[in-house]
Amino acid sequence: MLSSYLNGINNVGQVTAWKSVNEHFVSYVYSGNSWAKVDDPVGATGSLIVNINDNGTSVGWDEYPPELDTSNVVRWDGTAVTKLDTLGFGYITQAMDINNQGVIAGSGWAGSSIHAIRWNGTAATDIGTLGGSSSNAWGINESGQIAGSAATAGDDAVHAARWDANVIVDLGTLGGSSSR
């Protein structure tokens, strides 16, 4: 049985979706009354588009053969796919959300762990942790605030976090030691 997964929707009613075909991601964007397949970047075996802004720009990541052990953030404007910068360490980089100004939130390999990243244009910026070794970004609002999670000092816990520009705010947990 072939399944498809809807991921994101914007205020215009455009929807992002993906399905797995022969163990590779194939992504689509619904606009108006039809689905458009998102082209894979050159050399990629597939792409997974997860969110879309009101301008119709969608984001996600591409995939490569397993032996390459890598993925890159991609932005699709409806006609062309653009690969965005990584933090320079290779391995896995993924975009999770884009606001209407085109600022993207996601996560990527920072040398020894995953860190939350903000993309303005194509440039990737590591936006830090709560003193621990890792962080993840899940969403971004129109003010540019990013929501995610981050490890605390000593990696004792993972707390909900909000990044306001380059300042990280510890939002704690809803009980217990971790919040993801």
GROMACS .gro file of C-alpha atoms in nm:
model
  180
    1MET     CA    1   0.000   0.000   0.000
    2LEU     CA    2   0.135   0.343  -0.100
    3SER     CA    3   0.078   0.620   0.154
    4SER     CA    4   0.125   0.993   0.126
    5TYR     CA    5   0.173   1.244   0.406
    6LEU     CA    6   0.054   1.603   0.419
    7ASN     CA    7   0.296   1.827   0.604
    8GLY     CA    8   0.225   2.196   0.579
    9ILE     CA    9  -0.038   2.446   0.468
   10ASN     CA   10  -0.020   2.820   0.419
   11ASN     CA   11  -0.288   3.090   0.449
   12VAL     CA   12  -0.350   3.073   0.073
   13GLY     CA   13  -0.444   2.704   0.093
   14GLN     CA   14  -0.131   2.561  -0.070
   15VAL     CA   15  -0.033   2.226   0.082
   16THR     CA   16   0.296   2.033   0.096
   17ALA     CA   17   0.302   1.655   0.084
   18TRP     CA   18   0.537   1.364   0.025
   19LYS     CA   19   0.528   0.995  -0.042
   20SER     CA   20   0.786   0.719  -0.051
   21VAL     CA   21   0.845   0.559  -0.391
   22ASN     CA   22   1.099   0.276  -0.412
   23GLU     CA   23   1.234   0.385  -0.071
   24HIS     CA   24   1.292   0.746  -0.184
   25PHE     CA   25   1.101   1.062  -0.097
   26VAL     CA   26   0.894   1.233  -0.366
   27SER     CA   27   0.750   1.574  -0.271
   28TYR     CA   28   0.454   1.769  -0.405
   29VAL     CA   29   0.291   2.109  -0.358
   30TYR     CA   30  -0.084   2.155  -0.411
   31SER     CA   31  -0.176   2.495  -0.550
   32GLY     CA   32  -0.507   2.601  -0.700
   33ASN     CA   33  -0.649   2.273  -0.822
   34SER     CA   34  -0.349   2.052  -0.893
   35TRP     CA   35  -0.039   1.892  -0.748
   36ALA     CA   36   0.309   1.988  -0.874
   37LYS     CA   37   0.600   1.750  -0.820
   38VAL     CA   38   0.903   1.915  -0.662
   39ASP     CA   39   1.215   1.853  -0.869
   40ASP     CA   40   1.504   1.682  -0.694
   41PRO     CA   41   1.835   1.867  -0.680
   42VAL     CA   42   2.103   1.736  -0.918
   43GLY     CA   43   2.250   1.416  -0.776
   44ALA     CA   44   1.980   1.369  -0.512
   45THR     CA   45   1.763   1.058  -0.497
   46GLY     CA   46   1.464   1.246  -0.356
   47SER     CA   47   1.342   1.539  -0.149
   48LEU     CA   48   1.106   1.583   0.144
   49ILE     CA   49   0.925   1.918   0.149
   50VAL     CA   50   0.766   1.988   0.488
   51ASN     CA   51   0.633   2.344   0.498
   52ILE     CA   52   0.527   2.637   0.281
   53ASN     CA   53   0.487   3.012   0.336
   54ASP     CA   54   0.216   3.242   0.199
   55ASN     CA   55   0.440   3.336  -0.096
   56GLY     CA   56   0.439   2.973  -0.212
   57THR     CA   57   0.801   2.907  -0.116
   58SER     CA   58   0.845   2.567   0.043
   59VAL     CA   59   1.132   2.409   0.238
   60GLY     CA   60   1.258   2.070   0.341
   61TRP     CA   61   1.561   1.857   0.263
   62ASP     CA   62   1.700   1.633  -0.007
   63GLU     CA   63   1.826   1.280   0.022
   64TYR     CA   64   2.123   1.101  -0.128
   65PRO     CA   65   2.231   0.737  -0.148
   66PRO     CA   66   2.289   0.595   0.204
   67GLU     CA   67   2.664   0.559   0.150
   68LEU     CA   68   2.691   0.940   0.123
   69ASP     CA   69   2.523   0.980   0.465
   70THR     CA   70   2.410   1.336   0.395
   71SER     CA   71   2.112   1.562   0.334
   72ASN     CA   72   2.091   1.932   0.252
   73VAL     CA   73   1.827   2.196   0.311
   74VAL     CA   74   1.632   2.283  -0.001
   75ARG     CA   75   1.401   2.572  -0.086
   76TRP     CA   76   1.153   2.542  -0.374
   77ASP     CA   77   0.997   2.855  -0.523
   78GLY     CA   78   0.754   2.671  -0.750
   79THR     CA   79   0.993   2.645  -1.042
   80ALA     CA   80   1.341   2.568  -0.912
   81VAL     CA   81   1.502   2.394  -0.615
   82THR     CA   82   1.786   2.576  -0.438
   83LYS     CA   83   2.026   2.402  -0.198
   84LEU     CA   84   2.106   2.613   0.106
   85ASP     CA   85   2.430   2.632   0.302
   86THR     CA   86   2.512   2.395   0.587
   87LEU     CA   87   2.721   2.474   0.894
   88GLY     CA   88   3.014   2.331   0.700
   89PHE     CA   89   3.031   1.987   0.859
   90GLY     CA   90   2.822   1.784   0.612
   91TYR     CA   91   2.606   1.498   0.735
   92ILE     CA   92   2.238   1.583   0.798
   93THR     CA   93   2.074   1.926   0.761
   94GLN     CA   94   1.695   1.974   0.758
   95ALA     CA   95   1.459   2.272   0.727
   96MET     CA   96   1.133   2.255   0.921
   97ASP     CA   97   0.959   2.589   0.864
   98ILE     CA   98   0.971   2.915   0.664
   99ASN     CA   99   0.805   3.248   0.739
  100ASN     CA  100   0.671   3.500   0.486
  101GLN     CA  101   0.998   3.695   0.492
  102GLY     CA  102   1.175   3.379   0.370
  103VAL     CA  103   1.362   3.314   0.696
  104ILE     CA  104   1.397   2.940   0.754
  105ALA     CA  105   1.427   2.740   1.077
  106GLY     CA  106   1.574   2.391   1.099
  107SER     CA  107   1.863   2.187   1.232
  108GLY     CA  108   2.192   2.046   1.113
  109TRP     CA  109   2.518   1.879   1.198
  110ALA     CA  110   2.754   2.110   1.387
  111GLY     CA  111   3.061   1.886   1.403
  112SER     CA  112   2.973   1.660   1.693
  113SER     CA  113   2.595   1.703   1.737
  114ILE     CA  114   2.282   1.859   1.586
  115HIS     CA  115   2.224   2.233   1.636
  116ALA     CA  116   1.931   2.465   1.559
  117ILE     CA  117   1.990   2.679   1.250
  118ARG     CA  118   1.841   2.995   1.102
  119TRP     CA  119   1.876   3.065   0.729
  120ASN     CA  120   1.849   3.420   0.595
  121GLY     CA  121   1.870   3.377   0.220
  122THR     CA  122   2.106   3.082   0.172
  123ALA     CA  123   2.343   3.146   0.466
  124ALA     CA  124   2.317   2.912   0.768
  125THR     CA  125   2.364   3.047   1.122
  126ASP     CA  126   2.404   2.822   1.428
  127ILE     CA  127   2.170   2.977   1.685
  128GLY     CA  128   2.305   2.785   1.983
  129THR     CA  129   2.199   2.571   2.277
  130LEU     CA  130   2.115   2.619   2.645
  131GLY     CA  131   2.473   2.524   2.736
  132GLY     CA  132   2.443   2.161   2.628
  133SER     CA  133   2.565   1.988   2.316
  134SER     CA  134   2.255   1.996   2.094
  135SER     CA  135   1.942   2.183   1.988
  136ASN     CA  136   1.664   2.160   1.729
  137ALA     CA  137   1.443   2.423   1.564
  138TRP     CA  138   1.087   2.328   1.474
  139GLY     CA  139   0.905   2.646   1.376
  140ILE     CA  140   0.937   3.018   1.303
  141ASN     CA  141   0.680   3.297   1.327
  142GLU     CA  142   0.643   3.620   1.129
  143SER     CA  143   0.848   3.810   1.392
  144GLY     CA  144   1.142   3.574   1.330
  145GLN     CA  145   1.115   3.401   1.667
  146ILE     CA  146   1.214   3.035   1.644
  147ALA     CA  147   1.068   2.760   1.864
  148GLY     CA  148   1.248   2.434   1.937
  149SER     CA  149   1.436   2.247   2.204
  150ALA     CA  150   1.787   2.260   2.344
  151ALA     CA  151   2.007   2.063   2.579
  152THR     CA  152   2.096   2.228   2.909
  153ALA     CA  153   2.448   2.246   3.056
  154GLY     CA  154   2.596   1.902   3.106
  155ASP     CA  155   2.326   1.758   2.878
  156ASP     CA  156   2.125   1.687   3.194
  157ALA     CA  157   1.794   1.779   3.029
  158VAL     CA  158   1.634   1.907   2.712
  159HIS     CA  159   1.412   2.212   2.751
  160ALA     CA  160   1.171   2.391   2.522
  161ALA     CA  161   1.346   2.697   2.381
  162ARG     CA  162   1.265   3.015   2.191
  163TRP     CA  163   1.522   3.212   1.999
  164ASP     CA  164   1.458   3.589   1.978
  165ALA     CA  165   1.712   3.711   1.721
  166ASN     CA  166   2.036   3.567   1.867
  167VAL     CA  167   1.910   3.535   2.226
  168ILE     CA  168   1.789   3.195   2.344
  169VAL     CA  169   1.515   3.181   2.609
  170ASP     CA  170   1.479   2.870   2.826
  171LEU     CA  171   1.107   2.782   2.838
  172GLY     CA  172   1.161   2.489   3.073
  173THR     CA  173   0.935   2.184   3.061
  174LEU     CA  174   0.576   2.099   3.134
  175GLY     CA  175   0.692   1.874   3.416
  176GLY     CA  176   0.971   1.622   3.417
  177SER     CA  177   1.326   1.681   3.303
  178SER     CA  178   1.279   1.708   2.928
  179SER     CA  179   1.060   1.883   2.676
  180ARG     CA  180   1.085   1.814   2.306
   0.00000   0.00000   0.00000
